Structures are given as C-alpha cells and as structure tokens.
Amino acid sequence: MSQSVCILGVTGSIGQSTLKILEQHPEQYSVYAVSAYSRIQELGEICKQYRPKVVVVPAAKVDELQQLLKAKKINNIEILADEAGLITVAEHPDVDVVMAAIVGAAGLLPTLAAVKAGKRVLLANKEALVMSGDIMMQAAKDHQALLLPVDSEHNAIFQCLPQNYLQILRNGEPQLGVQQILLTASGGPFLNFGLEQLKTVTPAQACKHPNWSMGQKISVDSATLMNKGLELIEACHLFSIKEHFVTVVVHPQSIIHSMVQYVDGSTLAQMGNPDMCTPIAHALAWPERIQTHVPALDLFTQSRLDFQEPDLVRFPALKLARQAMKIGGLAPAILNAANEIAVAAFLKQQIAFLDIAQVVEHTLNHVQNGVAESIDSILQTDQLARQVASQRITQLES
Ligand code: NDP
Ligand code: MG
C-alpha cells in the first residue's frame, strides 16, 4: 500500500533529496503535505509537480502563496500557517511518514508532534534531538514512533548495529557486544587551515563543503566541527550510550559514514558515495531497501581512505559539545541555541569564524544549567541562551 509522506522543510537540501526519491517510487509513496519558510517560488513549483493536499508556510507568506497557486491554476491545496500548521500536518491521521527536515530549533515542536502521533519519523533535524534528547526518545517509546536517523553518520551506525539493538533495554552502556561507536567527520573545508588562516575565513568559504552539498547552517557547522558535536549528542540519544563511547574520527573522503566496533575485534563500517539520498531512502524503506540514483561505490577509483584525530584547538566547538553532553540537563539546548545565533551572525558577517565557538562557550558559562524536565523549560532556556549569545555578539562587534 502507498505510504503518505509529510515533508517538513521541503525547500531545503534534505527536502529536495527526499522529493527525488519519492519521484522514483510513485507507487510506493505519495506527498500529503509539505512546508517551506522563505522560498515560496520554489514551493510553488513543488506544488505544481507533486500536488500535495496541504502546504504550510509562515502567516506572512500565505497571500503570496495563494496568488502564486492561482497563477499556476492549482486548486484544492489547503494552506496552513506557522508552527500550529506544521504540528497539524505532522500529526495528521492521513500521514504515515514525516520527514523532519526543518533546520534548527524551529523543527522541535513539529518533530515532537510527529513522534507523539506514533509516525515513522525520518530525523534530519538534529537540533531538535540535541535540545530535547531524553524527552524525544521517551516520547518515541511511549507512542511507538519509529524514529529513524537520516543524518548519514547515524544512519550508518544504525545499519552497523545488531537488528534488535533499539528494542533492548539500554542504560547508557553499549549492549550486545558493541564496544565503541566511531563517528566519522569529513573535517570540513578548513581541515588543513592553521589558526591564523581560520581568523579570516568568509561565509562563502565556509559554505563550500568539499564532499556534501547542504544548507548554509549545517555547512558552517561542518566547518567549525560543531556539526560533529551536535552529532555526538545525537548519537548518545539515538543509541542510548554515554558520550565516552563515541569517538570522532576525521575521514576526509566521506566514504565511510561511520562505524561500530565490537568486543570481538570486529569493526563494521557503512560505506557509500556521499549523497543524502542513500540514508533518506534507507530510512524511508527500512527494513526493506529501495533503489536510488546514487551510483555504487567504485573502490578502484577511490583507491584510498584516510583517518586522523580531530584537532580540538583549531576546532573547539567539538570539545564544547562533548562537555555539554557530559554535563547534561539543559546544557545541550544552551549550546545549540548559542550556536544557531552565532552561525547566523557569522553568515551576516557580524562576527568572525573563530568567534562562533567563543560565543557558544560564553553562553554555556553564563546561562544557568538545570534539569531538562519539560519542553517548556527547554524552550525558555533556549530563548535565554539566544539573548545571552546575542549580547555577546554585540560586544564582539563593538
Ligand atoms: P536547508 O537550509 O537547506 O533547509 C532548511 C529547511 O527548513 C527549508 O525548507 C527552510 O525553508 C526551512 N526553514 C528554515 N527556517 C525555518 C523556520 N524558522 N521555520 C520553519 N521552516 C524553516 O537545510 P538542510 O536541508 O541542509 O538541513 C535540514 C536539517 O537536516 C538540518 O537540521 C540539518 O542539520 C539536517 N541535516 C542536513 C544534511 C544535509 O546534507 N543537508 C545532512 C544531515 C542532517 P525555506 O528554504 O523555504 O526558507
Ligand atoms: Mg551528518
């Protein structure tokens, strides 16, 4: 039977890759709802091609979208607005699968709504899990949601773990013979830059990733290694392990997407060309497999795979994220909020590249940590951290 899909963040890089796969399997999947934030023209094209039943945009964009759909002679599409609209489609009874591909904290409540509605949730929006890890994972358990990782590393780890790993009782220790998770990192565009060089790198340079084509925010996160830090936290929650069981390995070719080491000396790796269509297709079809246009890996052309340790002096964001996970409570939410604000300021050229980690560290030191007891307390702390980070940015600017 055909599965009905809701794509939150359809105009983004992950949203586009998801459409590509759905297009390849029209008998298996239909598009029920999509959302966009600023790219309304692109959304109009998507509506024309995929004819979703519902679209969600910010209230301020509803008129523009209505005009656009009228001009394209597209009728019968319901338009919903804002976060309430995102939540409505995420939990809608006609939806089987929700692709959570909004970037940042804005994706938290819609993703949680999908989880609470017991959907198959394809999780790309790592910030949502970083902010609310325990609550999100508990909700998935309570509501029997299938929370499947789309982030290529976590999808790789999921593929390398024993099939029943997610069903067994877990307590922060690796189980079933698993000893260690090796989370691979490309190292980003500045892997071989010295500290002096890093002082003057530009947003355009940061957004030019050597192996992946992604949205701006995650591109900057990859350049600072904060992306790997967020992924470290993501892995701890998804696979219920303490942070010291996750080792980050820089692997510049991005061919191995991550590995799992076992007590018997085995190391299992998942490999493939760096294309998000593979993990998206895997999460969509799991436990089955469906075709994508991603070419099979050609190891003769590839010929070598390199590995090195991450440099925490040049890339302190990774260290900050690990510390935040170790401390726990609201610290990951504070880290994430400060990082979102700092990355936005860097993209607007208000602060320098190395200031990003500086702003995050300052915010972690100046916002009170506590127990992440509810979504409300997480969202309050998120707001407070954004204020503190913004103040720090103003200081750095002057
Ligand atoms: P993009 O910036 O390309 O896309 C983000 C999407 O979210 C767009 O559809 C955008 O709408 C929408 N959006 C932005 N802000 C808001 C908001 N405030 N409220 C509602 N919607 C909003 O990002 P990516 O696709 O690269 O990344 C999406 C998520 O997936 C991120 O969390 C990222 O970390 C994660 N991810 C991405 C990978 C990749 O390869 N790109 C790999 C692994 C994880 P619009 O464009 O219309 O403004
Ligand atoms: Mg990743």
Coordinates of C-alpha atoms and ligand atoms in Angstrom, one line a residue:
M1 CA 0.0 0.0 0.0
S2 CA 1.2 3.5 -0.8
Q3 CA 2.7 5.5 2.1
S4 CA 1.6 9.1 2.7
V5 CA 4.5 11.4 3.3
C6 CA 4.8 14.8 5.0
I7 CA 8.0 16.8 4.3
L8 CA 8.7 19.5 6.8
G9 CA 11.3 21.7 5.2
V10 CA 10.7 20.7 1.6
T11 CA 12.5 23.6 0.0
G12 CA 15.8 22.7 1.8
S13 CA 18.6 20.4 0.7
I14 CA 17.2 17.4 2.5
G15 CA 13.7 18.2 1.4
Q16 CA 14.8 18.2 -2.2
S17 CA 16.7 15.0 -1.9
T18 CA 13.6 13.4 -0.3
L19 CA 11.4 14.5 -3.3
K20 CA 13.9 13.0 -5.7
I21 CA 13.5 9.6 -4.0
L22 CA 9.7 9.8 -3.8
E23 CA 9.6 10.7 -7.5
Q24 CA 11.5 7.5 -8.3
H25 CA 8.9 5.4 -6.4
P26 CA 5.4 6.9 -7.2
E27 CA 3.6 3.6 -6.5
Q28 CA 5.0 3.4 -3.0
Y29 CA 4.8 7.0 -1.8
S30 CA 2.6 10.0 -2.2
V31 CA 3.2 13.5 -0.9
Y32 CA 0.5 14.5 1.6
A33 CA 1.9 17.8 3.0
V34 CA 5.0 20.0 2.6
S35 CA 6.3 23.1 4.3
A36 CA 8.5 26.0 3.4
Y37 CA 9.7 29.1 5.1
S38 CA 11.0 31.7 2.7
R39 CA 11.4 30.1 -0.7
I40 CA 7.8 30.5 -1.9
Q41 CA 8.6 30.4 -5.6
E42 CA 10.3 27.1 -5.2
L43 CA 7.4 25.9 -3.2
G44 CA 5.0 26.9 -6.0
E45 CA 7.0 24.7 -8.4
I46 CA 6.9 21.8 -5.9
C47 CA 3.1 22.2 -5.6
K48 CA 2.8 22.1 -9.3
Q49 CA 4.8 18.9 -9.7
Y50 CA 3.7 16.9 -6.6
R51 CA 0.2 18.2 -5.8
P52 CA 0.3 17.9 -2.0
K53 CA -3.0 18.2 -0.2
V54 CA -1.7 20.6 2.4
V55 CA 1.1 23.2 2.5
V56 CA 2.4 25.1 5.5
V57 CA 4.1 28.5 5.3
P58 CA 4.6 31.4 7.7
A59 CA 1.4 33.5 8.1
A60 CA 3.1 36.4 6.3
K61 CA 3.6 34.3 3.2
V62 CA 0.1 32.9 2.8
D63 CA -1.1 35.7 0.4
E64 CA 2.0 35.4 -1.8
L65 CA 1.5 31.6 -2.0
Q66 CA -2.2 31.9 -2.7
Q67 CA -1.5 34.3 -5.6
L68 CA 1.2 32.0 -6.9
L69 CA -1.0 28.9 -6.9
K70 CA -3.8 30.9 -8.5
A71 CA -1.5 32.0 -11.3
K72 CA -0.4 28.4 -11.8
K73 CA -4.1 27.3 -11.9
I74 CA -3.6 25.0 -8.9
N75 CA -6.7 24.4 -6.9
N76 CA -7.5 22.1 -4.0
I77 CA -4.4 22.7 -1.9
E78 CA -5.1 23.7 1.7
I79 CA -2.8 26.3 3.1
L80 CA -2.0 26.3 6.8
A81 CA 0.3 28.7 8.7
D82 CA 3.1 28.8 11.2
E83 CA 4.0 26.3 13.9
A84 CA 0.4 25.3 14.5
G85 CA 0.1 24.4 10.8
L86 CA 3.3 22.4 11.0
I87 CA 2.1 20.5 14.0
T88 CA -1.3 19.8 12.4
V89 CA 0.3 18.1 9.3
A90 CA 3.0 16.3 11.4
E91 CA 0.3 14.5 13.5
H92 CA -2.4 14.2 10.8
P93 CA -4.0 10.8 10.8
D94 CA -3.6 10.5 7.0
V95 CA 0.2 10.8 7.3
D96 CA 2.3 7.7 7.7
V97 CA 5.8 9.2 7.3
V98 CA 7.2 12.5 8.5
M99 CA 10.5 13.8 7.1
A100 CA 11.7 16.2 9.8
A101 CA 14.0 18.4 7.7
I102 CA 13.4 21.9 9.1
V103 CA 16.7 23.4 10.2
G104 CA 17.3 24.3 13.8
A105 CA 15.1 24.7 16.9
A106 CA 12.1 25.7 14.7
G107 CA 11.7 22.0 14.0
L108 CA 11.4 20.9 17.6
L109 CA 7.7 21.0 18.2
P110 CA 6.6 19.7 14.8
T111 CA 9.1 16.8 15.1
L112 CA 7.9 16.0 18.6
A113 CA 4.3 16.2 17.4
A114 CA 5.1 13.5 14.8
V115 CA 6.7 11.4 17.4
K116 CA 3.8 11.7 19.7
A117 CA 1.4 10.7 16.9
G118 CA 3.4 7.5 16.5
K119 CA 4.6 8.2 13.0
R120 CA 7.6 6.8 11.1
V121 CA 9.8 9.9 11.7
L122 CA 12.8 10.4 9.4
L123 CA 15.0 12.5 11.6
A124 CA 17.3 15.0 9.7
N125 CA 16.6 17.9 12.1
K126 CA 19.4 17.0 14.6
E127 CA 18.9 20.3 16.6
A128 CA 15.5 19.1 17.8
L129 CA 17.0 15.9 19.3
V130 CA 20.0 17.8 20.7
M131 CA 17.7 20.1 22.6
S132 CA 15.2 17.6 23.9
G133 CA 17.0 14.2 23.7
D134 CA 15.5 12.4 26.7
I135 CA 12.0 13.7 26.2
M136 CA 12.0 13.0 22.5
M137 CA 13.4 9.4 23.0
Q138 CA 10.9 8.7 25.8
A139 CA 8.0 10.0 23.6
A140 CA 9.1 7.7 20.8
K141 CA 9.0 4.8 23.2
D142 CA 5.6 5.8 24.8
H143 CA 3.9 6.4 21.4
Q144 CA 5.6 3.6 19.5
A145 CA 7.0 6.0 16.9
L146 CA 9.7 4.7 14.6
L147 CA 12.4 7.4 14.9
L148 CA 14.9 6.6 12.1
P149 CA 18.1 8.5 11.6
V150 CA 18.7 10.3 8.3
D151 CA 21.9 12.0 9.3
S152 CA 24.4 10.0 7.3
E153 CA 26.6 9.0 10.2
H154 CA 23.7 7.9 12.4
N155 CA 22.1 6.1 9.6
A156 CA 25.4 4.3 9.1
I157 CA 25.6 3.4 12.8
F158 CA 22.1 2.2 12.7
Q159 CA 23.0 -0.1 9.8
C160 CA 26.0 -1.4 11.6
L161 CA 24.3 -2.2 14.9
P162 CA 22.6 -5.5 15.6
Q163 CA 19.0 -5.6 14.2
N164 CA 17.4 -5.8 17.7
Y165 CA 19.6 -3.1 19.2
L166 CA 16.9 -0.5 19.5
Q167 CA 14.5 -2.9 21.2
I168 CA 16.6 -4.0 24.1
L169 CA 16.8 -2.4 27.5
R170 CA 19.6 0.2 27.5
N171 CA 21.2 2.2 30.2
G172 CA 23.9 4.2 28.7
E173 CA 26.3 1.3 28.3
P174 CA 26.8 -0.3 24.9
Q175 CA 25.0 -3.7 24.6
L176 CA 25.0 -6.9 22.5
G177 CA 28.8 -6.9 22.1
V178 CA 29.1 -3.3 20.9
Q179 CA 32.2 -1.6 22.3
Q180 CA 32.5 1.7 20.7
I181 CA 31.0 3.9 18.1
L182 CA 33.3 5.6 15.6
L183 CA 31.6 8.7 14.3
T184 CA 33.3 9.9 11.1
A185 CA 33.8 13.6 10.2
S186 CA 35.0 14.9 6.9
G187 CA 36.8 17.7 8.7
G188 CA 35.0 20.3 6.6
P189 CA 36.5 22.9 4.2
F190 CA 39.1 24.1 6.8
L191 CA 40.6 20.8 7.8
N192 CA 44.1 21.9 6.9
F193 CA 43.9 25.6 7.8
G194 CA 46.0 26.9 10.6
L195 CA 44.6 29.1 13.4
E196 CA 45.9 32.3 11.7
Q197 CA 44.1 31.4 8.4
L198 CA 40.9 30.5 10.3
K199 CA 40.7 34.0 11.7
T200 CA 39.8 35.5 8.3
V201 CA 37.7 32.8 6.5
T202 CA 34.5 34.0 5.0
P203 CA 30.9 32.6 5.0
A204 CA 31.3 31.8 1.3
Q205 CA 34.4 29.7 2.0
A206 CA 32.7 28.0 5.0
C207 CA 29.6 27.1 2.9
K208 CA 31.7 25.4 0.2
H209 CA 31.9 21.9 1.6
P210 CA 34.4 19.5 -0.1
N211 CA 32.1 16.4 -0.2
W212 CA 28.5 17.4 0.6
S213 CA 26.0 20.0 -0.8
M214 CA 24.0 21.2 2.2
G215 CA 22.1 24.2 3.7
Q216 CA 24.1 27.1 4.9
K217 CA 23.7 26.5 8.7
I218 CA 24.9 22.9 8.6
S219 CA 27.7 23.9 6.2
V220 CA 29.0 26.4 8.7
D221 CA 28.6 23.8 11.5
S222 CA 30.6 21.3 9.4
A223 CA 33.4 23.9 9.1
T224 CA 33.6 24.6 12.8
L225 CA 33.1 20.9 13.7
M226 CA 30.0 21.9 15.7
N227 CA 28.1 19.7 13.4
K228 CA 30.1 16.7 14.7
G229 CA 29.5 17.9 18.2
L230 CA 25.7 18.0 17.6
E231 CA 26.0 14.6 16.0
L232 CA 27.9 13.2 19.0
I233 CA 24.9 14.3 21.2
E234 CA 22.5 13.0 18.6
A235 CA 24.3 9.6 18.7
C236 CA 24.2 9.4 22.5
H237 CA 20.4 9.8 22.5
L238 CA 19.5 7.7 19.5
F239 CA 21.6 4.8 20.6
S240 CA 21.4 5.4 24.4
I241 CA 25.1 5.5 25.1
K242 CA 27.2 7.8 27.2
E243 CA 29.4 10.2 25.3
H244 CA 32.7 8.5 26.1
F245 CA 31.6 5.5 24.0
V246 CA 31.6 7.7 20.9
T247 CA 35.0 8.5 19.2
V248 CA 35.2 11.1 16.5
V249 CA 37.4 10.1 13.6
V250 CA 38.3 12.6 10.8
H251 CA 37.9 10.8 7.5
P252 CA 38.3 13.4 4.7
Q253 CA 36.9 11.3 1.8
S254 CA 33.4 10.8 3.5
I255 CA 33.2 7.3 2.1
I256 CA 32.8 5.6 5.4
H257 CA 29.8 7.2 7.0
S258 CA 30.5 5.8 10.5
M259 CA 31.5 2.5 12.2
V260 CA 30.6 0.3 15.1
Q261 CA 33.3 -1.7 17.0
Y262 CA 32.5 -4.9 18.7
V263 CA 34.2 -6.7 21.6
D264 CA 35.5 -9.5 19.4
G265 CA 37.7 -7.1 17.4
S266 CA 35.2 -6.6 14.6
T267 CA 34.7 -3.1 13.2
L268 CA 31.7 -2.7 10.9
A269 CA 31.6 0.2 8.5
Q270 CA 28.8 1.5 6.2
M271 CA 30.2 3.0 3.0
G272 CA 28.9 4.8 0.0
N273 CA 29.2 7.8 -2.1
P274 CA 28.4 10.9 -0.1
D275 CA 24.8 11.6 -1.2
M276 CA 22.0 12.1 1.3
C277 CA 19.6 10.1 -1.0
T278 CA 21.1 6.9 0.4
P279 CA 20.3 7.4 4.1
I280 CA 16.9 9.0 3.2
A281 CA 16.0 6.0 1.1
H282 CA 17.2 3.7 3.8
A283 CA 15.1 5.4 6.5
L284 CA 12.0 5.5 4.2
A285 CA 12.1 1.9 3.3
W286 CA 13.6 0.2 6.3
P287 CA 13.8 -2.7 6.9
E288 CA 13.5 -3.1 3.1
R289 CA 15.7 -1.4 0.5
I290 CA 14.7 0.8 -2.4
Q291 CA 16.5 2.0 -5.4
T292 CA 18.2 5.4 -5.6
H293 CA 20.1 7.2 -8.4
V294 CA 23.3 7.1 -6.2
P295 CA 26.0 5.2 -8.1
A296 CA 27.6 2.2 -6.4
L297 CA 30.9 2.9 -4.8
D298 CA 33.8 2.4 -7.1
L299 CA 36.7 1.4 -4.8
F300 CA 39.2 1.2 -7.7
T301 CA 38.7 4.9 -8.4
Q302 CA 38.5 5.8 -4.8
S303 CA 41.7 3.9 -4.0
R304 CA 42.5 5.3 -0.5
L305 CA 40.8 6.1 2.7
D306 CA 42.5 8.4 5.3
F307 CA 41.8 8.8 9.0
Q308 CA 43.1 11.2 11.6
E309 CA 42.2 12.6 15.1
P310 CA 40.2 15.8 15.3
D311 CA 42.2 18.9 16.4
L312 CA 40.3 20.4 19.3
V313 CA 42.5 23.5 19.4
R314 CA 41.6 24.7 15.9
F315 CA 38.0 23.3 16.3
P316 CA 37.0 23.9 19.9
A317 CA 33.2 23.6 19.1
L318 CA 33.6 19.8 19.2
K319 CA 35.0 19.9 22.7
L320 CA 32.3 22.2 23.9
A321 CA 29.6 19.9 22.6
R322 CA 31.2 16.9 24.2
Q323 CA 31.3 18.8 27.5
A324 CA 27.7 19.9 27.2
M325 CA 26.6 16.3 26.7
K326 CA 28.7 15.1 29.7
I327 CA 27.2 17.8 31.9
G328 CA 23.8 17.1 30.5
G329 CA 20.5 18.7 31.6
L330 CA 19.9 21.9 29.6
A331 CA 23.5 22.3 28.5
P332 CA 23.0 20.8 25.0
A333 CA 20.0 23.1 24.5
I334 CA 22.1 26.1 25.5
L335 CA 24.9 25.0 23.2
N336 CA 22.5 24.6 20.3
A337 CA 20.8 28.0 20.8
A338 CA 24.0 29.9 21.1
N339 CA 25.4 28.1 18.1
E340 CA 22.3 29.0 16.0
I341 CA 22.7 32.7 16.9
A342 CA 26.4 32.7 16.3
V343 CA 26.2 31.0 13.0
A344 CA 23.5 33.4 11.8
A345 CA 25.8 36.3 12.9
F346 CA 28.8 34.8 11.1
L347 CA 26.7 34.4 7.9
K348 CA 25.8 38.1 8.2
Q349 CA 29.5 38.9 8.7
Q350 CA 28.9 40.4 12.1
I351 CA 31.4 38.1 13.8
A352 CA 34.5 36.2 12.7
F353 CA 34.6 32.4 12.2
L354 CA 36.6 31.8 15.4
D355 CA 34.1 33.9 17.4
I356 CA 31.4 31.2 16.8
A357 CA 32.8 28.8 19.4
Q358 CA 33.7 31.8 21.6
V359 CA 30.0 32.9 21.7
V360 CA 28.9 29.3 22.4
E361 CA 31.4 29.0 25.3
H362 CA 30.5 32.3 26.8
T363 CA 26.8 31.4 26.6
L364 CA 27.4 28.0 28.2
N365 CA 29.2 29.8 31.1
H366 CA 26.5 32.5 31.6
V367 CA 23.2 30.6 31.3
Q368 CA 22.2 28.5 34.3
N369 CA 22.0 24.8 33.6
G370 CA 19.3 22.7 35.1
V371 CA 17.2 19.6 34.6
A372 CA 15.5 19.4 31.1
E373 CA 12.3 18.4 32.8
S374 CA 9.8 19.7 30.2
I375 CA 9.7 21.1 26.7
D376 CA 8.6 24.4 28.2
S377 CA 11.8 24.6 30.3
I378 CA 13.9 23.7 27.3
L379 CA 12.2 26.4 25.2
Q380 CA 12.6 29.0 28.0
T381 CA 16.3 28.2 28.3
D382 CA 16.7 28.3 24.5
Q383 CA 15.3 31.8 24.5
L384 CA 17.5 32.9 27.3
A385 CA 20.6 31.4 25.7
R386 CA 19.7 33.3 22.4
Q387 CA 19.6 36.6 24.4
V388 CA 23.0 35.9 26.1
A389 CA 24.6 34.9 22.8
S390 CA 23.2 38.0 21.0
Q391 CA 24.6 40.3 23.8
R392 CA 28.0 38.6 23.4
I393 CA 27.9 39.2 19.6
T394 CA 27.1 42.9 20.2
Q395 CA 30.1 43.1 22.5
L396 CA 32.3 41.4 19.9
E397 CA 31.1 43.7 17.2
S398 CA 32.0 46.9 19.1
Ligands
NDP1 P1 18.3 24.0 4.4 O1 18.7 25.3 5.0 O2 18.7 23.6 3.0 O3 16.7 23.8 4.5 C1 16.0 24.1 5.7 C2 14.5 23.9 5.5 O4 13.9 24.4 6.7 C3 14.0 24.8 4.4 O5 12.9 24.1 3.8 C4 13.5 26.1 5.1 O6 12.6 26.8 4.4 C5 13.0 25.5 6.4 N1 13.1 26.5 7.5 C6 14.1 27.3 7.8 N2 13.8 28.0 8.9 C7 12.6 27.7 9.3 C8 11.7 28.2 10.3 N3 12.1 29.1 11.2 N4 10.5 27.6 10.4 C9 10.1 26.6 9.5 N5 10.9 26.2 8.5 C10 12.1 26.7 8.4 O7 18.8 22.9 5.4 P2 19.2 21.4 5.1 O8 18.2 20.7 4.3 O9 20.6 21.3 4.8 O10 19.1 20.8 6.6 C11 17.9 20.5 7.3 C12 18.1 19.7 8.6 O11 18.7 18.5 8.2 C13 19.1 20.4 9.5 O12 18.8 20.2 10.8 C14 20.5 19.8 9.2 O13 21.3 19.8 10.3 C15 20.0 18.4 8.9 N6 20.9 17.6 8.0 C16 21.2 18.1 6.8 C17 22.1 17.4 6.0 C18 22.3 17.8 4.6 O14 23.1 17.1 3.8 N7 21.8 18.9 4.1 C19 22.7 16.2 6.4 C20 22.3 15.7 7.7 C21 21.5 16.5 8.5 P3 13.0 27.9 3.2 O15 14.1 27.2 2.4 O16 11.7 28.0 2.4 O17 13.4 29.1 3.8
MG2 MG 25.9 14.2 9.3

